[in-house]
CSV table of C-alpha atoms in Angstrom, one decimal:
chain,number,residue,atom,x,y,z
A,1,GLY,CA,2.2,-3.6,17.9
A,2,GLN,CA,3.8,-4.7,14.6
A,3,GLN,CA,6.0,-2.1,13.1
A,4,VAL,CA,7.9,-1.7,9.9
A,5,MET,CA,10.6,1.0,10.0
A,6,GLN,CA,12.3,2.6,7.1
A,7,ILE,CA,15.3,4.8,7.0
A,8,PRO,CA,16.2,7.4,5.9
A,9,GLN,CA,12.9,9.3,5.7
A,10,TYR,CA,14.2,11.6,3.0
A,11,GLN,CA,17.2,11.4,0.6
A,12,HIS,CA,18.4,14.0,-1.8
A,13,VAL,CA,21.0,12.9,-4.3
A,14,GLN,CA,22.7,14.2,-7.4
A,15,GLU,CA,21.7,12.4,-10.6
A,16,GLY,CA,24.1,9.6,-11.1
A,17,GLU,CA,24.7,8.9,-7.4
A,18,ASP,CA,23.6,5.7,-5.7
A,19,PHE,CA,20.7,5.5,-3.3
A,20,THR,CA,19.8,2.9,-0.6
A,21,THR,CA,16.8,2.6,1.7
A,22,TYR,CA,16.6,0.2,4.6
A,23,CYS,CA,13.6,-1.5,6.0
A,24,ASN,CA,13.3,-3.3,9.4
A,25,SER,CA,10.4,-5.2,10.9
A,26,SER,CA,9.8,-5.9,14.6
A,27,THR,CA,8.4,-9.3,13.7
A,28,THR,CA,9.1,-11.9,11.0
A,29,LEU,CA,7.5,-11.3,7.7
A,30,SER,CA,6.0,-13.8,5.4
A,31,ASN,CA,7.5,-11.9,2.4
A,32,ILE,CA,8.6,-8.4,1.7
A,33,GLN,CA,7.2,-6.3,-1.1
A,34,TRP,CA,8.4,-2.9,-2.4
A,35,TYR,CA,6.2,-0.2,-3.8
A,36,LYS,CA,7.0,3.1,-5.5
A,37,GLN,CA,4.6,6.1,-5.1
A,38,ARG,CA,5.2,9.1,-7.4
A,39,PRO,CA,4.1,12.5,-6.0
A,40,GLY,CA,0.4,12.6,-6.1
A,41,GLY,CA,0.1,9.0,-7.3
A,42,HIS,CA,-0.7,5.7,-5.9
A,43,PRO,CA,1.6,2.8,-4.8
A,44,VAL,CA,2.9,0.7,-7.6
A,45,PHE,CA,4.3,-2.7,-7.0
A,46,LEU,CA,7.9,-3.2,-7.8
A,47,ILE,CA,8.9,-6.6,-6.5
A,48,GLN,CA,8.3,-9.3,-3.9
A,49,LEU,CA,11.0,-11.3,-2.1
A,50,VAL,CA,10.0,-14.5,-0.3
A,51,LYS,CA,13.0,-16.5,0.6
A,52,SER,CA,15.4,-15.8,3.4
A,53,GLY,CA,18.5,-14.1,2.0
A,54,GLU,CA,17.0,-13.6,-1.4
A,55,VAL,CA,18.5,-11.0,-3.7
A,56,LYS,CA,16.7,-9.8,-6.9
A,57,LYS,CA,17.7,-7.2,-9.5
A,58,GLN,CA,15.6,-5.1,-11.8
A,59,LYS,CA,17.9,-3.1,-14.1
A,60,ARG,CA,19.5,-0.5,-11.7
A,61,LEU,CA,17.5,-1.7,-8.7
A,62,THR,CA,18.7,-4.4,-6.3
A,63,PHE,CA,16.5,-5.8,-3.6
A,64,GLN,CA,17.6,-7.9,-0.6
A,65,PHE,CA,15.7,-9.8,2.0
A,66,GLY,CA,17.5,-10.6,5.2
A,67,GLU,CA,18.3,-14.0,6.6
A,68,ALA,CA,15.8,-13.6,9.5
A,69,LYS,CA,13.1,-12.2,7.2
A,70,LYS,CA,12.9,-9.1,9.3
A,71,ASN,CA,14.9,-6.6,7.2
A,72,SER,CA,15.2,-5.6,3.6
A,73,SER,CA,17.0,-3.1,1.4
A,74,LEU,CA,16.5,-1.4,-1.9
A,75,HIS,CA,19.6,0.0,-3.7
A,76,ILE,CA,19.4,2.1,-6.8
A,77,THR,CA,22.6,2.5,-8.8
A,78,ALA,CA,23.2,5.7,-10.8
A,79,THR,CA,20.0,7.4,-10.0
A,80,GLN,CA,18.0,9.2,-12.7
A,81,THR,CA,15.3,11.9,-12.4
A,82,THR,CA,12.7,9.3,-13.2
A,83,ASP,CA,13.6,7.5,-9.9
A,84,VAL,CA,12.0,10.4,-7.9
A,85,GLY,CA,9.2,9.2,-5.6
A,86,THR,CA,8.6,7.6,-2.3
A,87,TYR,CA,9.7,3.9,-1.9
A,88,PHE,CA,7.8,1.8,0.6
A,89,CYS,CA,8.5,-1.6,1.9
A,90,ALA,CA,5.5,-3.6,3.0
A,91,GLY,CA,5.1,-7.1,4.3
A,92,PRO,CA,2.4,-9.4,5.5
A,93,LEU,CA,3.2,-11.0,8.9
A,94,VAL,CA,3.3,-14.7,8.9
A,95,SER,CA,0.0,-14.6,10.8
A,96,SER,CA,-1.6,-12.6,7.9
A,97,SER,CA,-0.2,-14.6,5.1
A,98,ASN,CA,-3.7,-15.8,4.2
A,99,THR,CA,-5.3,-12.4,4.3
A,100,GLY,CA,-2.9,-10.2,2.4
A,101,LYS,CA,-2.8,-7.5,5.1
A,102,LEU,CA,0.3,-5.4,4.3
A,103,ILE,CA,2.1,-3.4,6.9
A,104,PHE,CA,3.8,-0.5,5.2
A,105,GLY,CA,7.0,1.2,6.3
A,106,GLN,CA,6.9,5.0,6.5
A,107,GLY,CA,8.6,5.3,3.2
A,108,THR,CA,11.8,6.9,1.9
A,109,THR,CA,11.3,9.9,-0.3
A,110,LEU,CA,13.9,10.3,-3.0
A,111,GLN,CA,14.7,13.5,-4.7
A,112,VAL,CA,17.2,13.6,-7.6
A,113,LYS,CA,18.8,16.8,-8.7
A,114,PRO,CA,19.6,16.8,-12.4
B,1,GLU,CA,-3.5,-3.2,-19.2
B,2,PRO,CA,-6.2,-3.9,-16.6
B,3,GLU,CA,-6.4,-1.4,-13.7
B,4,VAL,CA,-8.3,-0.7,-10.5
B,5,THR,CA,-10.6,2.3,-10.8
B,6,GLN,CA,-12.0,4.4,-8.0
B,7,THR,CA,-14.7,7.0,-7.8
B,8,PRO,CA,-15.0,9.8,-6.9
B,9,SER,CA,-11.4,11.1,-7.1
B,10,HIS,CA,-12.2,13.7,-4.4
B,11,GLN,CA,-15.1,13.7,-1.9
B,12,VAL,CA,-15.8,16.6,0.4
B,13,THR,CA,-18.3,16.0,3.2
B,14,GLN,CA,-19.5,17.4,6.5
B,15,MET,CA,-18.6,15.8,9.8
B,16,GLY,CA,-21.2,13.2,10.7
B,17,GLN,CA,-22.3,12.5,7.2
B,18,GLU,CA,-22.1,9.1,5.5
B,19,VAL,CA,-19.8,8.5,2.6
B,20,ILE,CA,-19.5,5.6,0.2
B,21,LEU,CA,-16.2,5.2,-1.7
B,22,ARG,CA,-16.4,3.0,-4.8
B,23,CYS,CA,-13.9,0.8,-6.4
B,24,VAL,CA,-13.9,-1.5,-9.4
B,25,PRO,CA,-11.1,-4.1,-8.9
B,26,ILE,CA,-9.5,-5.9,-11.7
B,27,SER,CA,-12.0,-8.3,-13.1
B,28,ASN,CA,-10.5,-11.7,-12.4
B,29,HIS,CA,-9.0,-10.8,-9.1
B,30,LEU,CA,-10.1,-12.7,-5.9
B,31,TYR,CA,-8.8,-10.5,-3.0
B,32,PHE,CA,-9.8,-6.9,-2.3
B,33,TYR,CA,-8.4,-4.4,0.1
B,34,TRP,CA,-8.9,-0.9,1.4
B,35,TYR,CA,-6.0,1.2,2.7
B,36,ARG,CA,-5.7,4.8,3.7
B,37,GLN,CA,-2.9,7.3,3.7
B,38,ILE,CA,-3.1,10.5,5.7
B,39,LEU,CA,-1.3,13.3,3.8
B,40,GLY,CA,2.5,12.8,4.0
B,41,GLN,CA,2.3,9.6,6.1
B,42,LYS,CA,2.5,5.9,5.4
B,43,VAL,CA,-0.1,3.7,3.9
B,44,GLU,CA,-2.3,2.0,6.5
B,45,PHE,CA,-4.2,-1.3,6.1
B,46,LEU,CA,-8.0,-1.1,6.8
B,47,VAL,CA,-9.5,-4.3,5.6
B,48,SER,CA,-9.1,-7.3,3.4
B,49,PHE,CA,-12.0,-9.1,1.7
B,50,TYR,CA,-12.3,-12.5,0.1
B,51,ASN,CA,-15.2,-14.8,-0.9
B,52,ASN,CA,-17.7,-12.2,0.1
B,53,GLU,CA,-16.5,-11.7,3.6
B,54,ILE,CA,-13.9,-9.8,5.6
B,55,SER,CA,-10.8,-11.9,6.1
B,56,GLU,CA,-8.9,-9.4,8.3
B,57,LYS,CA,-9.5,-5.8,9.5
B,58,SER,CA,-7.3,-3.4,11.4
B,59,GLU,CA,-8.0,-1.4,14.6
B,60,ILE,CA,-8.9,1.6,12.4
B,61,PHE,CA,-11.8,-0.3,10.8
B,62,ASP,CA,-14.3,0.1,13.6
B,63,ASP,CA,-18.1,-0.1,13.6
B,64,GLN,CA,-18.3,3.1,11.6
B,65,PHE,CA,-16.7,1.3,8.6
B,66,SER,CA,-18.2,-1.4,6.4
B,67,VAL,CA,-17.4,-2.9,3.1
B,68,GLU,CA,-19.6,-4.5,0.5
B,69,ARG,CA,-19.3,-6.2,-2.9
B,70,PRO,CA,-22.9,-5.5,-4.1
B,71,ASP,CA,-22.4,-7.1,-7.5
B,72,GLY,CA,-19.7,-8.9,-9.5
B,73,SER,CA,-17.7,-5.8,-10.2
B,74,ASN,CA,-17.9,-3.1,-7.4
B,75,PHE,CA,-16.3,-3.0,-4.0
B,76,THR,CA,-17.4,-0.3,-1.7
B,77,LEU,CA,-16.2,1.3,1.6
B,78,LYS,CA,-18.8,3.0,3.7
B,79,ILE,CA,-18.1,5.3,6.5
B,80,ARG,CA,-21.3,5.9,8.5
B,81,SER,CA,-20.6,9.0,10.4
B,82,THR,CA,-17.4,10.7,9.3
B,83,LYS,CA,-15.0,12.4,11.7
B,84,LEU,CA,-12.4,15.0,10.9
B,85,GLU,CA,-9.7,12.5,11.4
B,86,ASP,CA,-11.1,10.3,8.6
B,87,SER,CA,-9.7,12.9,6.1
B,88,ALA,CA,-7.2,10.9,4.0
B,89,MET,CA,-6.5,9.3,0.7
B,90,TYR,CA,-8.3,6.0,0.5
B,91,PHE,CA,-6.9,3.4,-1.8
B,92,CYS,CA,-8.6,0.3,-3.0
B,93,ALA,CA,-6.4,-2.6,-4.1
B,94,SER,CA,-6.9,-6.1,-5.5
B,95,SER,CA,-4.8,-9.2,-6.1
B,96,GLY,CA,-5.5,-12.2,-8.1
B,97,ILE,CA,-3.8,-15.4,-7.3
B,98,LEU,CA,-5.7,-17.9,-5.1
B,99,GLY,CA,-3.8,-18.8,-2.0
B,100,THR,CA,-1.2,-16.1,-2.3
B,101,HIS,CA,-1.2,-12.3,-2.0
B,102,ASN,CA,1.6,-11.3,-4.4
B,103,GLU,CA,1.4,-8.1,-6.3
B,104,GLN,CA,-1.4,-5.8,-5.0
B,105,PHE,CA,-2.7,-3.5,-7.7
B,106,PHE,CA,-3.7,-0.1,-6.2
B,107,GLY,CA,-6.3,2.2,-7.6
B,108,PRO,CA,-5.7,5.9,-8.0
B,109,GLY,CA,-7.4,6.7,-4.7
B,110,THR,CA,-10.2,8.9,-3.4
B,111,ARG,CA,-9.2,11.9,-1.4
B,112,LEU,CA,-11.7,12.3,1.4
B,113,THR,CA,-12.0,15.7,3.1
B,114,VAL,CA,-14.2,16.0,6.2
B,115,LEU,CA,-15.1,19.5,7.2
C-alpha cells in the first residue's frame, strides 16, 4: 500500500545545533505538507509545498520538495527549546487530490537539550 | 482565531458499546475529516466528507464507523460497537478552500479508551 516513511524516528540535539528530518513516499504525492505536534497536542500545520523542487523558508525552518515529488525534508537551523515536538510530513496522493486524504509519515520526535 | 473544537476530550467506554465523537469545524470550511492516532504512532486517515457525503474512506473505516453532519455546525463520528483496538486519539480536521485541500486545521482530539 501507499507508504510515507520518515527518518530519523527520534533526534536529540543540543540547543543551537541543527536538525533535519527526511520524508520519502513510495508513490508520487500531489503536494507535501508538514505538521508539528507538541507533546499531548494536536497536529498544527506548518507549510505546504506543491511544485517539484520547491524550497520554502520560515525563519529558521527550511522545507524542500523533491524533483520527483516523492521526497521532502525539513531543516531547522540553530534549534531552540521551543522546537521540541514531533514533526510529521503528510501528503495526498495524486489520486486523492480531490478528497484531501493525507497519508502521514511516522514522524520525527525532536528533543532539544538546553 | 477560529478553531476546531471537539467533545468530549476523553471518553471511556466498554467494549461493544456505541460512542459518538463530536466536532465543530471552523464555520466557513467546506471539507471535514476524521483521523486517529494510536498512542505513540502516526496519524491515520479515516474519512473525508464534503457536500454532505463521504468523499473517501480508509480501510480502517469499516461498517462499524459512520459520520454525519446533522446540522450546519456539528460533524460526528459514530463507532457502533467498539473494540479494544479502537482505543486511540481521534482528531477532527477541516479545511476551507473549494477545490483544494491546503492547510487542514486539527481539533484538540478526543481520547477514546475502550475497556
